[in-house]
XYZ file of C-alpha atoms in Angstrom:
483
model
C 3.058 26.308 -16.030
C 0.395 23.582 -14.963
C 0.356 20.408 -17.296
C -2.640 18.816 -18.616
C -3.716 16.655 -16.447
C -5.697 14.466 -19.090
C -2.386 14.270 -20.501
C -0.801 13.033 -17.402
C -3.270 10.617 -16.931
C -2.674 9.155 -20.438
C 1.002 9.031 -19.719
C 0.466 7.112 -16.834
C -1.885 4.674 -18.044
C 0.764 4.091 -20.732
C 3.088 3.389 -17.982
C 0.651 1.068 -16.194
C -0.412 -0.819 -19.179
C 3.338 -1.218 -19.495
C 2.892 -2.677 -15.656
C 0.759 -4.757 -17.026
C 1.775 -6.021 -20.290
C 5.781 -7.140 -18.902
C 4.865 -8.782 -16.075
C 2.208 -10.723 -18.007
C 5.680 -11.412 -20.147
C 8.144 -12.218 -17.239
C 5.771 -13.719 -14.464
C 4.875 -17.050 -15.909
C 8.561 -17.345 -17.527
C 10.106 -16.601 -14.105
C 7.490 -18.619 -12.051
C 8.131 -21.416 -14.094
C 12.107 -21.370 -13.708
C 12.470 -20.237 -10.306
C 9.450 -22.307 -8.856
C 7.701 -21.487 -6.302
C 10.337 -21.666 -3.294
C 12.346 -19.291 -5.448
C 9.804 -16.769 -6.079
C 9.273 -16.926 -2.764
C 13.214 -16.760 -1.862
C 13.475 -13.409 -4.334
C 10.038 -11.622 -2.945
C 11.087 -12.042 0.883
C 14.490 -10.733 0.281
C 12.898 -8.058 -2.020
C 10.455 -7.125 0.550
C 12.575 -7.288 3.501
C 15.350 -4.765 1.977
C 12.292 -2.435 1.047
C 11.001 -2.345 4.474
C 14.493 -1.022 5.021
C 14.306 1.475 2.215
C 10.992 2.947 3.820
C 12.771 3.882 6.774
C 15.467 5.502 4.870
C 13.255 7.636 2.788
C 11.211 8.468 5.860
C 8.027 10.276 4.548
C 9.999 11.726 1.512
C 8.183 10.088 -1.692
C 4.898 11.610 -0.404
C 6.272 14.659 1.247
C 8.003 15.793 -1.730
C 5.596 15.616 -4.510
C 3.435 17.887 -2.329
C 6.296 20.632 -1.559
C 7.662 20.160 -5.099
C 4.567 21.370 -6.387
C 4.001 24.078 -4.409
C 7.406 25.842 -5.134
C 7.314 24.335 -8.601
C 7.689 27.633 -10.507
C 10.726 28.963 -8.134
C 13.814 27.464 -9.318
C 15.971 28.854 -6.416
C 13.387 27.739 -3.277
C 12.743 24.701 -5.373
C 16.973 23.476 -5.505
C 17.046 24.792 -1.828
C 13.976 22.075 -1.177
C 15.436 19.135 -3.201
C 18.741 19.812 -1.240
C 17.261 19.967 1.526
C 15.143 16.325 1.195
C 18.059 14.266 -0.668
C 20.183 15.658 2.453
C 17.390 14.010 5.015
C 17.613 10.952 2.675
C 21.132 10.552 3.046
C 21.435 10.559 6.526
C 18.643 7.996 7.270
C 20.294 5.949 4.532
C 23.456 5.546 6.246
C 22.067 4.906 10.055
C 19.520 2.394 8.186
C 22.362 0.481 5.512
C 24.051 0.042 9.156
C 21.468 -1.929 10.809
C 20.162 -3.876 7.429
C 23.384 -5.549 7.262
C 24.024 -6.187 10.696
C 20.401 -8.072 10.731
C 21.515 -9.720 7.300
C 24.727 -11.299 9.088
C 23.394 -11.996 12.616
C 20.032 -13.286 11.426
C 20.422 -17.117 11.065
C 17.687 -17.770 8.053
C 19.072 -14.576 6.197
C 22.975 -15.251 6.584
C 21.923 -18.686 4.873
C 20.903 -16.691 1.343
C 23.319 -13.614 2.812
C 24.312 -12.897 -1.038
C 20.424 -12.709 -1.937
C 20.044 -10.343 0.719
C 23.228 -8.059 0.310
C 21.821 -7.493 -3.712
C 18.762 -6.966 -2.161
C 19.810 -4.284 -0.170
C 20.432 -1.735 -3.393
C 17.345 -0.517 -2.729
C 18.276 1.260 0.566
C 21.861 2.125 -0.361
C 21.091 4.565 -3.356
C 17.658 5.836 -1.803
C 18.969 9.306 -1.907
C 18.661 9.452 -5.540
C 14.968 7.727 -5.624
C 13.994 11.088 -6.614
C 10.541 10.252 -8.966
C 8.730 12.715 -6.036
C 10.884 15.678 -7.957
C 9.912 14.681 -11.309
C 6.246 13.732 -10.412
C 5.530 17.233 -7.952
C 6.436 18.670 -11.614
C 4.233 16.677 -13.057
C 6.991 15.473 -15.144
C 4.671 11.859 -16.316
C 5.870 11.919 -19.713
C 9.637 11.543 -19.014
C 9.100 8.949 -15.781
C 6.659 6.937 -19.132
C 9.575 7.147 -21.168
C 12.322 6.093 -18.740
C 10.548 3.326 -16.896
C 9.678 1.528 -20.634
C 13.241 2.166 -21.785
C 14.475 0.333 -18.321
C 12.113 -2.565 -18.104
C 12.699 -3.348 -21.899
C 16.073 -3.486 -21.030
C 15.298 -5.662 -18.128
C 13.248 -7.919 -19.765
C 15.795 -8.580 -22.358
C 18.468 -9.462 -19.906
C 16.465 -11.990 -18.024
C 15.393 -14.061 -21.149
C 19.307 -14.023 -22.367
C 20.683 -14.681 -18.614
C 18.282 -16.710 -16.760
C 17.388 -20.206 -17.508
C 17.821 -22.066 -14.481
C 16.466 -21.846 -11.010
C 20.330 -21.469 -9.625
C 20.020 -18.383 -11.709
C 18.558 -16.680 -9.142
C 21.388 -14.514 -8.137
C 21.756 -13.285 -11.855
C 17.490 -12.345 -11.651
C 17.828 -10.235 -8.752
C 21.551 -8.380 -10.405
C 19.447 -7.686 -12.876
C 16.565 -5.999 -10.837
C 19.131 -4.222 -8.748
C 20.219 -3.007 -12.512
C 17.338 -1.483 -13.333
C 16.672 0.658 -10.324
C 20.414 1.708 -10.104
C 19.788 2.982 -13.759
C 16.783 4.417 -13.164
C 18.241 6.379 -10.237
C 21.296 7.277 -12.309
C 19.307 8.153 -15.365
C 16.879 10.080 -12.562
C 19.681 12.543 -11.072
C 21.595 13.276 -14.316
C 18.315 14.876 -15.881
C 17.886 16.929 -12.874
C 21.617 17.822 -12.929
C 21.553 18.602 -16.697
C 18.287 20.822 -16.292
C 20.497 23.278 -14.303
C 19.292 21.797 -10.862
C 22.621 21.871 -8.572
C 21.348 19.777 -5.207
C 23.939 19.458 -2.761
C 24.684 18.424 1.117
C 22.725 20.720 3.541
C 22.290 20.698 7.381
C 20.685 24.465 7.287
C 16.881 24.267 6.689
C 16.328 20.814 7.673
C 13.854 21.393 10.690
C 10.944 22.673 9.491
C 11.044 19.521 7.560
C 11.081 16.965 10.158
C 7.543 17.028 11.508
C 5.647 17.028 8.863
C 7.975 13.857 7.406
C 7.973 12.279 10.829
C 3.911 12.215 10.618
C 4.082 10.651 7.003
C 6.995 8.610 7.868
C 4.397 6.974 11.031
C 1.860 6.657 7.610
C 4.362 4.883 5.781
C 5.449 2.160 8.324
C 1.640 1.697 9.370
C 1.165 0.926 5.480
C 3.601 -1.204 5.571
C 2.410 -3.285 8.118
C 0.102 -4.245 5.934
C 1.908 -3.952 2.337
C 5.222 -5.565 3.329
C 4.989 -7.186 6.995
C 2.713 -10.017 5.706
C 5.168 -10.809 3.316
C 7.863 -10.967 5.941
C 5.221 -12.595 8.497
C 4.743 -15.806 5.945
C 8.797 -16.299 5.426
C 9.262 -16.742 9.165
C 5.965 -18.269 10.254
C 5.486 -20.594 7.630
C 8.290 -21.164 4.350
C 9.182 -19.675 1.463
C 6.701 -21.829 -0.506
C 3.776 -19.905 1.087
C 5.603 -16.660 0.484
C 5.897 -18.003 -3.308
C 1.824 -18.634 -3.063
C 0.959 -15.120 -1.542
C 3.422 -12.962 -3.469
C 2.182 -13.943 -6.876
C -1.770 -13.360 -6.091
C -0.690 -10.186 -4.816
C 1.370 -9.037 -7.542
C -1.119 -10.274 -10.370
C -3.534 -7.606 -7.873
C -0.906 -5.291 -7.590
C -0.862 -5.139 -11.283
C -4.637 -4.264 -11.606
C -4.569 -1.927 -8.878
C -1.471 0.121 -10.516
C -3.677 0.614 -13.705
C -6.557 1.789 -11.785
C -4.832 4.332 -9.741
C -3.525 6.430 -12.539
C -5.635 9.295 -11.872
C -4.450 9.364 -7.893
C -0.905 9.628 -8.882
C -1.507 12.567 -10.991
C -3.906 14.445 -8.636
C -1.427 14.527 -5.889
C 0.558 17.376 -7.096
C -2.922 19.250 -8.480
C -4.768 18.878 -5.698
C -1.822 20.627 -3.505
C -1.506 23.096 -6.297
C -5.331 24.109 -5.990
C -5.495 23.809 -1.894
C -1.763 26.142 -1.725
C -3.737 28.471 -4.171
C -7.541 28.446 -2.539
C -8.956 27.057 -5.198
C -11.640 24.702 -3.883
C -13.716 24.703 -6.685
C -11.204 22.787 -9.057
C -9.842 20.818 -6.014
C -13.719 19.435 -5.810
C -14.141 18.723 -9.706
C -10.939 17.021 -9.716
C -11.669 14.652 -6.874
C -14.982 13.874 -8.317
C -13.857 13.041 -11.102
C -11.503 10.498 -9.748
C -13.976 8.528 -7.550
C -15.806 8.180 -10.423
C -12.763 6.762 -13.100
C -11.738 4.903 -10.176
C -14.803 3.013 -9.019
C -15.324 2.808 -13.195
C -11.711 0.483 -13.452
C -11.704 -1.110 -9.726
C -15.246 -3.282 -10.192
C -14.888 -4.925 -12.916
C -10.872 -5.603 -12.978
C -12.024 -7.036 -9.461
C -14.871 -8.960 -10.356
C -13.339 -9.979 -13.471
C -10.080 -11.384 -11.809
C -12.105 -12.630 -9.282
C -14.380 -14.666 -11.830
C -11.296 -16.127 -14.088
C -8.842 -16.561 -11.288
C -9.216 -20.034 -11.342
C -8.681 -20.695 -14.484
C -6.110 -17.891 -15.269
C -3.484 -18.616 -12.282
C -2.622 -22.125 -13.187
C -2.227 -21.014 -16.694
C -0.167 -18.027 -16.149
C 2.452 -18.875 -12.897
C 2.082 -22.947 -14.190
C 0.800 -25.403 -12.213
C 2.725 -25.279 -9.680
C 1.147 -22.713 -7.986
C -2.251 -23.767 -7.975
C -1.816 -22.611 -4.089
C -2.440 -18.864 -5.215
C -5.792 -19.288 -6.612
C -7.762 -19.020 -3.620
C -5.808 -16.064 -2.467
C -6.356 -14.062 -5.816
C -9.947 -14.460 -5.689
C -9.605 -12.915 -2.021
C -7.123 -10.020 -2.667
C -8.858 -9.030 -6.048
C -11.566 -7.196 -3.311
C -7.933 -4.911 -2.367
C -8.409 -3.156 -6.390
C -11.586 -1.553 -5.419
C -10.636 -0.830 -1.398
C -7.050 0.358 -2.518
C -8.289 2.236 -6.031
C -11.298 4.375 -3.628
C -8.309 4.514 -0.434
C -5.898 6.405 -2.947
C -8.558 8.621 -3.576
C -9.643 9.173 0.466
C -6.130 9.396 2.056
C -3.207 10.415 -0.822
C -5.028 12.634 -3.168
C -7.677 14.190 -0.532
C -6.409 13.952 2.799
C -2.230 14.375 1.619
C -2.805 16.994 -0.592
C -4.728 19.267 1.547
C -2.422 18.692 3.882
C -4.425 16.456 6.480
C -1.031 14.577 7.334
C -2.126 13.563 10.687
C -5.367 12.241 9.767
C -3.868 10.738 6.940
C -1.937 8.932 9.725
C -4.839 7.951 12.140
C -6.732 6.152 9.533
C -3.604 4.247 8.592
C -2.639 3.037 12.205
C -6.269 1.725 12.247
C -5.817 -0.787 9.018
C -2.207 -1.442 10.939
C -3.687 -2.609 14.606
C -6.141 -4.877 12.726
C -3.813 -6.276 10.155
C -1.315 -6.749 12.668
C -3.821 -8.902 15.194
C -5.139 -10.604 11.773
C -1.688 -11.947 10.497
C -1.046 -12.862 13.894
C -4.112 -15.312 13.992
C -4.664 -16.399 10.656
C -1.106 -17.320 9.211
C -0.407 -19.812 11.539
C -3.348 -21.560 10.209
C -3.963 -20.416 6.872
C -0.669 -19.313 5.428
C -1.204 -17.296 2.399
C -5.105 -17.323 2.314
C -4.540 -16.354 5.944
C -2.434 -13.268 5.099
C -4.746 -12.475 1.767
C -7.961 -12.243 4.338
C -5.714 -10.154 6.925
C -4.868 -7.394 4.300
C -8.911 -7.281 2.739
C -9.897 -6.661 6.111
C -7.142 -3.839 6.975
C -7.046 -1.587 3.906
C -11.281 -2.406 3.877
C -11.039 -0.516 7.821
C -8.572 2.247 6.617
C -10.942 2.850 3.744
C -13.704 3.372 6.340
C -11.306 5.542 8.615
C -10.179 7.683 5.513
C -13.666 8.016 4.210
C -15.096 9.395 7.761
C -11.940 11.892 8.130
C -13.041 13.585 4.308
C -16.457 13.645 5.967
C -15.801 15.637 8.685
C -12.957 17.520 7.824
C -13.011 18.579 4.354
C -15.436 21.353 4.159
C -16.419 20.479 0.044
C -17.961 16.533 -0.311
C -16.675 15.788 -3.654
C -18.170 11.573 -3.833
C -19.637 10.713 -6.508
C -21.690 7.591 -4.823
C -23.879 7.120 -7.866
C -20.932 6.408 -10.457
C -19.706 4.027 -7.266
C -22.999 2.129 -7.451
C -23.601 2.111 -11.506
C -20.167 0.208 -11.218
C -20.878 -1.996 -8.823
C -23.761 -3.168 -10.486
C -22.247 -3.203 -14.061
C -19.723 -5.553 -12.630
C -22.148 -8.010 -10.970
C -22.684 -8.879 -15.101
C -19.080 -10.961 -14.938
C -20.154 -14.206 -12.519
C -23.408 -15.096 -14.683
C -20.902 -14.414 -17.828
C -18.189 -16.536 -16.761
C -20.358 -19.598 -15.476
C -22.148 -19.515 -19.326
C -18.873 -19.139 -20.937
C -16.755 -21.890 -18.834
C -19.834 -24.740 -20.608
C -18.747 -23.642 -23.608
C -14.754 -22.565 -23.539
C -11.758 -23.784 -21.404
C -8.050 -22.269 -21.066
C -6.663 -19.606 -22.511
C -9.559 -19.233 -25.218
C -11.656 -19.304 -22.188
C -9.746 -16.158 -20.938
C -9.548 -14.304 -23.958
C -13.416 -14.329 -24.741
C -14.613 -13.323 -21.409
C -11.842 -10.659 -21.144
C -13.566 -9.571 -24.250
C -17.369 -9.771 -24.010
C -16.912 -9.389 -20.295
C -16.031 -5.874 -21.580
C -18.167 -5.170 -23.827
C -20.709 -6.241 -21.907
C -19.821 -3.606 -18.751
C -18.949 -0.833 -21.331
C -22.604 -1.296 -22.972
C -24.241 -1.382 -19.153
C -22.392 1.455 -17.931
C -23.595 3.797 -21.155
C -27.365 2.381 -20.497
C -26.436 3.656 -17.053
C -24.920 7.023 -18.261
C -21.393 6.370 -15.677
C -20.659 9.613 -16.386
C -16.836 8.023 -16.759
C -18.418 6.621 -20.002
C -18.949 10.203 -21.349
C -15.567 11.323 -20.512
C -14.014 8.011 -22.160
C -16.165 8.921 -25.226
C -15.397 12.837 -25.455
C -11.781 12.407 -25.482
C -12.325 9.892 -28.229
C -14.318 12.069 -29.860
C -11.541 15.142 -29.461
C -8.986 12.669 -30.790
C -10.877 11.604 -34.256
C -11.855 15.481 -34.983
C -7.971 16.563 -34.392
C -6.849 13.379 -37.065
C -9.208 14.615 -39.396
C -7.722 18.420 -39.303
């Protein structure tokens, strides 16, 4: 039975206001005790096990939502599938755990934090049971909501109670590790307790492996440009830079999470319309999403863009007046990576366009690749922040010539693009009138508020058709309270 997909969108908003509203709890509190070596200590070891974890899961997070969903409704071809994936899982995991540790201990600048590094490394041992591409293929949103707020409450309890002090490192990143080892736990016994019996396979693996193997390409080119910077800036320059880089890019991150919540939804639609031939839906839905896309990504762009000077110091402390600059730069990535979700997961993924999906990525990988190379050594983090605009701004270009050519139905909506753009152009007049007036956080509070009230009001003058979804739903919602 399909779920609403207006449902699953409000789900996962709730999830990624949730990404919002913690770290806007925990960032500042853990910038300010871990400093900015630290930080950077905890997001290179972080990134560097993940890289690992990638490999391990192969194509698998992608591949799976897009077979889950296909087979959704057969419970016997869909325990044979999920068998059949956790089984592929296991054996990377054990050939990549392997060679992680062996780096960890023959590596001279990672034996030296070797501890960090081991903890670090939960994230490949139990990637077998990262299984959210079961629960999300089902469109499952409302239980991955309710489990992910349960976890990081949790989480966020623990680290005001146990960590005070920058040597309290190690106890931060137990407590991380806790979270996704419950989460993984909490993950598998659902499935088991829903009758779902996966087990140890070798039979039915092939037909698998190409399709992964293509994704799997996807996913390291992605990386190259997701994690390798991250990795590029510990070894190039210091930890300090890492520190720099890693918080601009997860205050973007946290923008660019709330923005995609349509894309992660579509996925499993958009392979549920293309496996039935149902083109017409596939092109409303994908409409749709440039347009609540390009409605979020401008002005959370613009708008972190315009305060970003005055909001970083305020937020991370003053310490790390070195990621200002690089905010304002990788606040361009919401729009490029909000419009690329669109372009290469939901279109390109879902109808099964793995290959291109792959081509376009290897294009933002050469150029990011050449990029860091040149511009950390002199730059450091503003260096890397440049490096990644450019290479998701070519694989947006790449993606959006593929859908051209090779999806037969041209489902942009350029105007909604463009009424965006322009509402958000409102923000740098609004912010240099409101800066002679205001300063600190009342400075931030008042043009988070006008500055949306201001693009809401533009945007209806405009008639963003995003607008008249926004206000339907509301309009749904008073008439069923009043029932």
């Amino acid at each position: 039975m399909a779920k609403s997909i207006t449902k699953n969108t409000l789900y996962n908003i709730l999830l990624n206001v949730s990404s919002v509203i913690f770290p806007l709890i925990t960032a500042p509190y853990v910038s300010r005790v871990l400093e900015p070596d630290g930080v950077g200590l905890f997001n290179f070891a972080s990134t560097y096990a993940s890289y690992f974890a990638l490999v391990a899961m192969l194509g698998i997070p992608t591949y799976g939502v897009r077979e889950v969903a296909k087979v959704r409704d057969d419970k016997e071809s869909l325990t044979e599938l999920v068998s059949q994936l956790m089984s592929i899982a296991t054996f990377s995991t054990l050939g990549v755990t392997f060679i992680y540790l062996l780096t960890v201990f023959w590596v001279g600048q990672l034996r030296a934090n070797y501890i960090v590094f081991i903890l670090a490394g939960f994230a490949i041992y139990l990637a077998p049971f990262k299984i959210n591409w079961y629960y999300q293929g089902r469109e499952e949103f409302g239980f991955i909501t309710l489990r992910t707020l349960i976890i990081r409450t949790l989480s966020l309890l623990g680290l005001f109670l146990f960590v005070h002090e920058k040597k309290d490192l190690i106890i931060y990143i137990i407590l991380c590790v806790f979270g996704g080892v419950l989460a993984d736990f909490w993950n598998y016994v659902k499935m088991w307790r829903s009758g779902m019996r996966p087990h140890l396979t070798t039979k039915g693996l092939k037909p698998h492996i190409q399709p992964l193997m293509v994704l799997f390409a996807s996913t390291v080119a992605i990386s190259v440009y997701t994690v390798l910077d991250t990795i590029m800036l510990g070894f190039i320059k210091d930890y300090e830079e890492v520190g720099y880089y890693t918080n601009a890019m997860h205050l973007t991150r946290i923008l660019i999470t709330a923005v995609t919540s349509l894309s992660v939804v579509a996925l499993p639609r958009v392979a549920y319309y293309i496996n039935k031939g149902d083109y017409v839906g596939f092109a409303d839905l994908t409409e749709k999403s440039f347009s609540f896309v390009s409605f979020l990504s401008f002005p959370a762009a613009f708008g972190l863009a315009s305060i970003s000077s005055v909001f970083v110091p305020l937020f991370f402390g003053s310490e790390f007046m070195g990621s200002v600059v690089p905010t304002m730069i990788l606040s361009m990535l919401i729009v490029v990576i909000g419009l690329n979700n669109i372009t290469g997961n939901q279109i390109l993924v879902g109808a099964g366009h793995d290959k291109l999906f792959l081509f376009s990525m290897i294009s933002g990988t050469v150029s990011n690749l050449i990029m860091n190379s040149i511009l950390i050594p002199i730059a450091g983090a503003i260096g890397a922040s440049i490096a990644s605009v450019i290479a998701e701004s070519i694989v947006l270009v790449s993606s959006g010539i593929l859908v051209y050519k090779h999806i037969p139905i041209k489902p942009i909506n350029l105007k909604d693009i463009i009424k965006s753009f322009l509402g958000s152009l409102s923000f740098i007049p609004l912010i240099m009138a409101l800066a002679r007036v205001f300063s600190g956080w009342t400075l931030v509070g008042v043009f988070i508020a006008a500055g949306t009230c201001i693009y809401f009001l533009i945007e209806f003058f405009l008639k963003n058709s995003s607008v008249d979804t926004c206000l339907q739903v509301m309009k749904r919602k008073l008439n069923r309270n009043k029932l």
